[in-house]
Short mmCIF file of C-alpha atoms and ligand atoms in Angstrom, two decimals:
data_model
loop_
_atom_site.label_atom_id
_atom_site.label_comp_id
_atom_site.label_asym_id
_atom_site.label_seq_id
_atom_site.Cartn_x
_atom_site.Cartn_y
_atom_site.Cartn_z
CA UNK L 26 0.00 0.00 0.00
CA UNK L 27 1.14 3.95 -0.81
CA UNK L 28 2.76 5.13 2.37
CA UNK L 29 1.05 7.77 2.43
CA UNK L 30 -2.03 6.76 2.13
CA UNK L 31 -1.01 4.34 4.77
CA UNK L 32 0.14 7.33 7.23
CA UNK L 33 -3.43 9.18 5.95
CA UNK L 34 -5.50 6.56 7.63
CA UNK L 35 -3.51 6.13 10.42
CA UNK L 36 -4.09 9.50 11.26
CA UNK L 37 -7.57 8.57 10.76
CA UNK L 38 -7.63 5.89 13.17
CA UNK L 39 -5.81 8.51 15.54
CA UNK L 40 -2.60 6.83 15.44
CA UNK L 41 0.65 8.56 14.96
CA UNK L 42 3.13 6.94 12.33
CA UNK L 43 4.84 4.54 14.03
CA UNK L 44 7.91 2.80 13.35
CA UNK L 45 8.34 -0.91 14.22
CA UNK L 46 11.85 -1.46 16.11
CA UNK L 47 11.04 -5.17 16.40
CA UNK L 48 9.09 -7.86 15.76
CA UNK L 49 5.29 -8.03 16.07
CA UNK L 50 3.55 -8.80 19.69
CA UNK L 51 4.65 -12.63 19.30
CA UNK L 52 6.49 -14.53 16.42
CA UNK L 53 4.10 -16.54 14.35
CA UNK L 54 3.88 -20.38 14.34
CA UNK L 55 6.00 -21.86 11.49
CA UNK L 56 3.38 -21.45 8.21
CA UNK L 57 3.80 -24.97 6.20
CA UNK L 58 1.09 -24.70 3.74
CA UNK L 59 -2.33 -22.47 2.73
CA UNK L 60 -5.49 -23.61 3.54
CA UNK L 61 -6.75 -25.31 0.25
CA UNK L 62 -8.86 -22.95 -1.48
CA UNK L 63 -12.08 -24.45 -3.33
CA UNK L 64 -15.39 -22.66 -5.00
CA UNK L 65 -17.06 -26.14 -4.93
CA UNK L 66 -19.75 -26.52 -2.56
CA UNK L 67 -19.46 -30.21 -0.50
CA UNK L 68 -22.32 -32.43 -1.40
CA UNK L 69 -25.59 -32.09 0.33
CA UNK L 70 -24.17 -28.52 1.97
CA UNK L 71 -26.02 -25.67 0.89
CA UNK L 72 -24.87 -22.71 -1.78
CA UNK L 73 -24.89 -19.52 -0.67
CA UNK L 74 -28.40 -18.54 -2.34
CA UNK L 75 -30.05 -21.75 0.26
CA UNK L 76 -27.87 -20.96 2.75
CA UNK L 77 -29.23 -17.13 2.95
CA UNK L 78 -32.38 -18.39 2.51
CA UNK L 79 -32.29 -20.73 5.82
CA UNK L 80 -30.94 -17.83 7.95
CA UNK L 81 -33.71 -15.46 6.61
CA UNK L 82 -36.09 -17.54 7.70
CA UNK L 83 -34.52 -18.67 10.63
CA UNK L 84 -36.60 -19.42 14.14
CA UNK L 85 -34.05 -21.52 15.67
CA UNK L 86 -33.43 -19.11 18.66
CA UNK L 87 -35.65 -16.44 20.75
CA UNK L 88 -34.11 -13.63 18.46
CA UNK L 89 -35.97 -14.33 15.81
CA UNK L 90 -38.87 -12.47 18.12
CA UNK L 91 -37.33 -9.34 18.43
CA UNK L 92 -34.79 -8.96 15.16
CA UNK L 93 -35.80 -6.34 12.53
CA UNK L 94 -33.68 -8.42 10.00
CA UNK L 95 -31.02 -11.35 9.78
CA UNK L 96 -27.92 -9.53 9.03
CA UNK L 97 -26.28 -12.52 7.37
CA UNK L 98 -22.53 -10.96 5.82
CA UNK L 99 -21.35 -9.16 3.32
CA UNK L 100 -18.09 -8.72 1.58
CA UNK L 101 -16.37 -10.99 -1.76
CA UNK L 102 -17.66 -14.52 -1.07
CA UNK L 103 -13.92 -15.98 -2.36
CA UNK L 104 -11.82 -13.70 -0.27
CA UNK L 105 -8.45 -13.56 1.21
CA UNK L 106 -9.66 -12.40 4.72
CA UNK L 107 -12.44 -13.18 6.81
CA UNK L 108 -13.34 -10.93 9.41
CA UNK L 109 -15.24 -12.20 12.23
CA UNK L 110 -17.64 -10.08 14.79
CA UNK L 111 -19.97 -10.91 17.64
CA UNK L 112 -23.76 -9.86 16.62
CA UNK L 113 -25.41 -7.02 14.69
CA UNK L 114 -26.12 -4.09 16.74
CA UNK L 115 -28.78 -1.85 16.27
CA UNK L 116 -27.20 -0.30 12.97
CA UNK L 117 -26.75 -3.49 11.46
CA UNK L 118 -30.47 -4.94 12.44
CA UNK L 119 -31.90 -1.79 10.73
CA UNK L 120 -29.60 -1.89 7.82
CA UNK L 121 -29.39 -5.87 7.26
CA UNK L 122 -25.41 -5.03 6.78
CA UNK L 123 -22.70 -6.08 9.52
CA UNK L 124 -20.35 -3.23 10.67
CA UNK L 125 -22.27 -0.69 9.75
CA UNK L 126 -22.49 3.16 12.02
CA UNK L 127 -19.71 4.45 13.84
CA UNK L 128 -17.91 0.84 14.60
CA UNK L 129 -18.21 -0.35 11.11
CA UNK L 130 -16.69 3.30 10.04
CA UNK L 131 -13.42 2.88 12.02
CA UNK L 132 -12.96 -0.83 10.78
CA UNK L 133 -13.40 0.32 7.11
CA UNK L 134 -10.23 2.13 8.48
CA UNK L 135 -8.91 -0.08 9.73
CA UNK L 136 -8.84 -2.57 6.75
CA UNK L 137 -7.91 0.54 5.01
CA UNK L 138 -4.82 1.12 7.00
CA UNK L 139 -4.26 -3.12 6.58
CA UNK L 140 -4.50 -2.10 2.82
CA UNK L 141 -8.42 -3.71 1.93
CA UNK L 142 -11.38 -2.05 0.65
CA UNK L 143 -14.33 -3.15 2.83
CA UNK L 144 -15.75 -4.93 -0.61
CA UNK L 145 -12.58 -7.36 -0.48
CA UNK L 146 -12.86 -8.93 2.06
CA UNK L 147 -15.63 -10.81 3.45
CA UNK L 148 -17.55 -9.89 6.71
CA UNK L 149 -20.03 -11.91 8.75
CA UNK L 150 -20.68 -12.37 12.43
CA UNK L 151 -21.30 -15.62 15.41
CA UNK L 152 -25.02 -14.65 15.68
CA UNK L 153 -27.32 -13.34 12.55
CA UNK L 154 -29.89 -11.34 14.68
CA UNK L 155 -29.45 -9.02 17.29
CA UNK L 156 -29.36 -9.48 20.88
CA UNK L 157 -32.18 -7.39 22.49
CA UNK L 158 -30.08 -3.84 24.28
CA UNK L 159 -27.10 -5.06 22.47
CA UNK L 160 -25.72 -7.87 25.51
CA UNK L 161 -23.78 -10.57 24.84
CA UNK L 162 -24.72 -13.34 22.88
CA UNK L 163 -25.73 -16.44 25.45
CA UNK L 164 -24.31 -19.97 24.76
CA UNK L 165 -27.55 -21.47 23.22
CA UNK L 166 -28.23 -18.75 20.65
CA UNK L 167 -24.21 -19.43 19.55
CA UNK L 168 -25.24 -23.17 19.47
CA UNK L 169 -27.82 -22.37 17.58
CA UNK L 170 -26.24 -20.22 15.19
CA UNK L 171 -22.76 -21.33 14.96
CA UNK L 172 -23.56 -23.95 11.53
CA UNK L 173 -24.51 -20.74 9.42
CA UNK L 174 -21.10 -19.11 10.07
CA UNK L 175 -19.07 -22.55 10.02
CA UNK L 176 -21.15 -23.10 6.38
CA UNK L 177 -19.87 -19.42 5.07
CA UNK L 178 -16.28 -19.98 6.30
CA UNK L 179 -16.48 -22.85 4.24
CA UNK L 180 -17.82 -21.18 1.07
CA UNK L 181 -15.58 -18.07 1.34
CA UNK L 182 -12.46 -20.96 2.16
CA UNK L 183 -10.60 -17.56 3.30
CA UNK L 184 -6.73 -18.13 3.75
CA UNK L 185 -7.12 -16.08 7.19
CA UNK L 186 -9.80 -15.52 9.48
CA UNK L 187 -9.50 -11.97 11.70
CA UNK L 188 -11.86 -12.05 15.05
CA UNK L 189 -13.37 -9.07 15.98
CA UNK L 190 -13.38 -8.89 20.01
CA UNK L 191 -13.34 -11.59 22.62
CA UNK L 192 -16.72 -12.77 22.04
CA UNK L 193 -16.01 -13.94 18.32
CA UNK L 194 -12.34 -15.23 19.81
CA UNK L 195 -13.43 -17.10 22.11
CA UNK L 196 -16.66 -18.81 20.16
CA UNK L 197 -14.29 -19.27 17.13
CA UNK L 198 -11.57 -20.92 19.42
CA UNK L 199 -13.39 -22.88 21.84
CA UNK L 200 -11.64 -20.66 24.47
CA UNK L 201 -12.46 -18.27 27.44
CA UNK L 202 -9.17 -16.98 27.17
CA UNK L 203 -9.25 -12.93 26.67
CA UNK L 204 -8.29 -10.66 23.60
CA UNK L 205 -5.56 -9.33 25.54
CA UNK L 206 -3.91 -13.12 25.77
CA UNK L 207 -5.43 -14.62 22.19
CA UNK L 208 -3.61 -11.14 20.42
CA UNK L 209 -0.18 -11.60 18.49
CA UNK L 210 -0.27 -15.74 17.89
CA UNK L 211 -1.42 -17.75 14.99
CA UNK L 212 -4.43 -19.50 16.34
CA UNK L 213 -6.79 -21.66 13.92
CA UNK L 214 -10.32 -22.43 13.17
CA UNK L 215 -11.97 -25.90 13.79
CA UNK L 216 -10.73 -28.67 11.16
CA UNK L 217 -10.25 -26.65 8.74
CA UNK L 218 -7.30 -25.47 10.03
CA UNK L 219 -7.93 -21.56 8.95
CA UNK L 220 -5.49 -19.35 10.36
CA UNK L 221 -6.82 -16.93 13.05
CA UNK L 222 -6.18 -13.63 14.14
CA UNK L 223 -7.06 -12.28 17.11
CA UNK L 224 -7.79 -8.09 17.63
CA UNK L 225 -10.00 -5.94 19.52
CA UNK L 226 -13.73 -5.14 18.45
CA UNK L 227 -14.04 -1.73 16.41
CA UNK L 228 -16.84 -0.78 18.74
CA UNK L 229 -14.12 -1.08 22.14
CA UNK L 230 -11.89 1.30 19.82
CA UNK L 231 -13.95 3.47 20.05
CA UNK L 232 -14.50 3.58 23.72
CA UNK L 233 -11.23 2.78 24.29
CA UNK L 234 -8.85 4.85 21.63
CA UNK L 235 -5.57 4.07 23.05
CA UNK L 236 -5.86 0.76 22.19
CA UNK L 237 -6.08 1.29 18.21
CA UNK L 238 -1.79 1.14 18.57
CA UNK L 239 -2.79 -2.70 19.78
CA UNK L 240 -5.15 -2.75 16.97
CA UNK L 241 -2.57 -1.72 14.33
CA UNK L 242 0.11 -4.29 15.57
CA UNK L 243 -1.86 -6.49 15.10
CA UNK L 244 -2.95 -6.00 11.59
CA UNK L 245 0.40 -5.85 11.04
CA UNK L 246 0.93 -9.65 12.38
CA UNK L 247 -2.07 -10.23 10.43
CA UNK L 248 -0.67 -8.80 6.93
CA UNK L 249 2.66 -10.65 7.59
CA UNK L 250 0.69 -14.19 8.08
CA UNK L 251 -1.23 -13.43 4.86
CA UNK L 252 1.75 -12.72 2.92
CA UNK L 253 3.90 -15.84 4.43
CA UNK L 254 0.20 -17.75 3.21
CA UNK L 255 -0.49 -16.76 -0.16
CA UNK L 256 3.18 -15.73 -1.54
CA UNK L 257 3.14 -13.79 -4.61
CA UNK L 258 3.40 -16.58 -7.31
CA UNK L 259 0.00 -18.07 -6.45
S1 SF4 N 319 -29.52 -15.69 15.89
FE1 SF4 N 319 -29.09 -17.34 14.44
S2 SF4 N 319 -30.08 -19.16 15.35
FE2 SF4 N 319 -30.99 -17.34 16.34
S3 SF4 N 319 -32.83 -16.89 15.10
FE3 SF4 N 319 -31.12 -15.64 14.30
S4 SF4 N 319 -30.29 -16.86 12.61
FE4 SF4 N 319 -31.52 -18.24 13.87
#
């Protein structure tokens, strides 16, 4: 990406230009191979048209009651990145579209700063409808929801998944861990294997602005795994 541009929207995420003296937060895992790619859907699974469908019309969990909309994801169904939140707030359940308002503003930023358009890369969250006064998602409605997101990970095959905030972390990883402690290591999604990427939630950011230097670090990591993934020739 144009250093310049780069510096722009770091100033736009309120982050001086900063100059790395060493490596990122933690060395990454030895990368062997990249996640085998595929735009073949597996037998019996459903295509993306069904699959929107189901969650549409889903009644699987109480928030069916009080959603406006499924927000179901958004972004280029065969790309690079995946980005990962915890539930549509009550932007996204007006406007059907995760990460939208003030939270979805600063991580169009940030995947800005990271060098992405929103449009190329693909965004989705653990639950589809919004939990009532924005709270945290509760186990069964993640039980409930968690085969819609583990069918689009496998559609978009992305070579790296980035979570959004513990509660995506730690329902992606099986973990209770916290951001703080997931941040800075290669971690990776169910049998699939799909690298993972832990950083805070856009919508912390913003109540928490001295952590967007974390946040940055991290994309950094992030870039580095990518590029160590999908090396130029492919
Ligand atoms: S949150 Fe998920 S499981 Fe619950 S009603 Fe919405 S789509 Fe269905």
């Amino acid at each position: 990406m144009d250093t310049g541009l780069n510096n722009a929207y770091l100033e736009a995420l309120g982050i001086q230009r900063w100059v790395r003296r060493s490596a990122p937060p933690m060395e990454a895992d030895t990368v062997d191979v990249a996640p085998e790619r595929s735009e073949e859907s597996a037998v019996g699974a459903p295509d993306w048209e069904v699959l929107q469908a189901r969650v549409a019309a889903c009644t699987c969990c109480s928030l069916h009651a009080t959603r406006t909309q499924t927000v179901f994801g958004t972004g280029d169904r065969h790309a690079g990145w995946m980005l990962i939140g915890e539930a549509p707030g009550a932007d996204e359940d007006r406007q059907g579209e995760p990460f939208v308002g003030r939270a979805g503003q600063l991580l169009n930023e940030m995947l800005f700063a990271a060098g992405f358009r929103r449009e190329q890369v693909y965004i989705a969250n653990i639950l589809k409808c919004r939990p009532p006064g924005n709270r945290n998602p509760l186990p069964d409605e993640v039980v409930h929801c968690q085969d819609y997101l583990a069918r689009q990970v496998d559609l978009v095959r992305p070579a790296l998944i980035l979570a959004l905030g513990g509660i995506a972390a730690q329902n992606l990883l099986q973990t209770e861990v916290s951001v703080g402690r997931l941040r800075g290591v290669r971690h990776s999604y169910g049998e699939s294997g799909i690298p993972v990427v832990v950083t805070y939630h856009p919508a912390y950011l913003l109540r928490s602005p001295l952590e967007k230097r974390k946040v940055w670090e991290d994309l950094q990591y992030a870039q580095q795994l990518y590029r160590e993934l999908t090396p130029p020739h492919e």
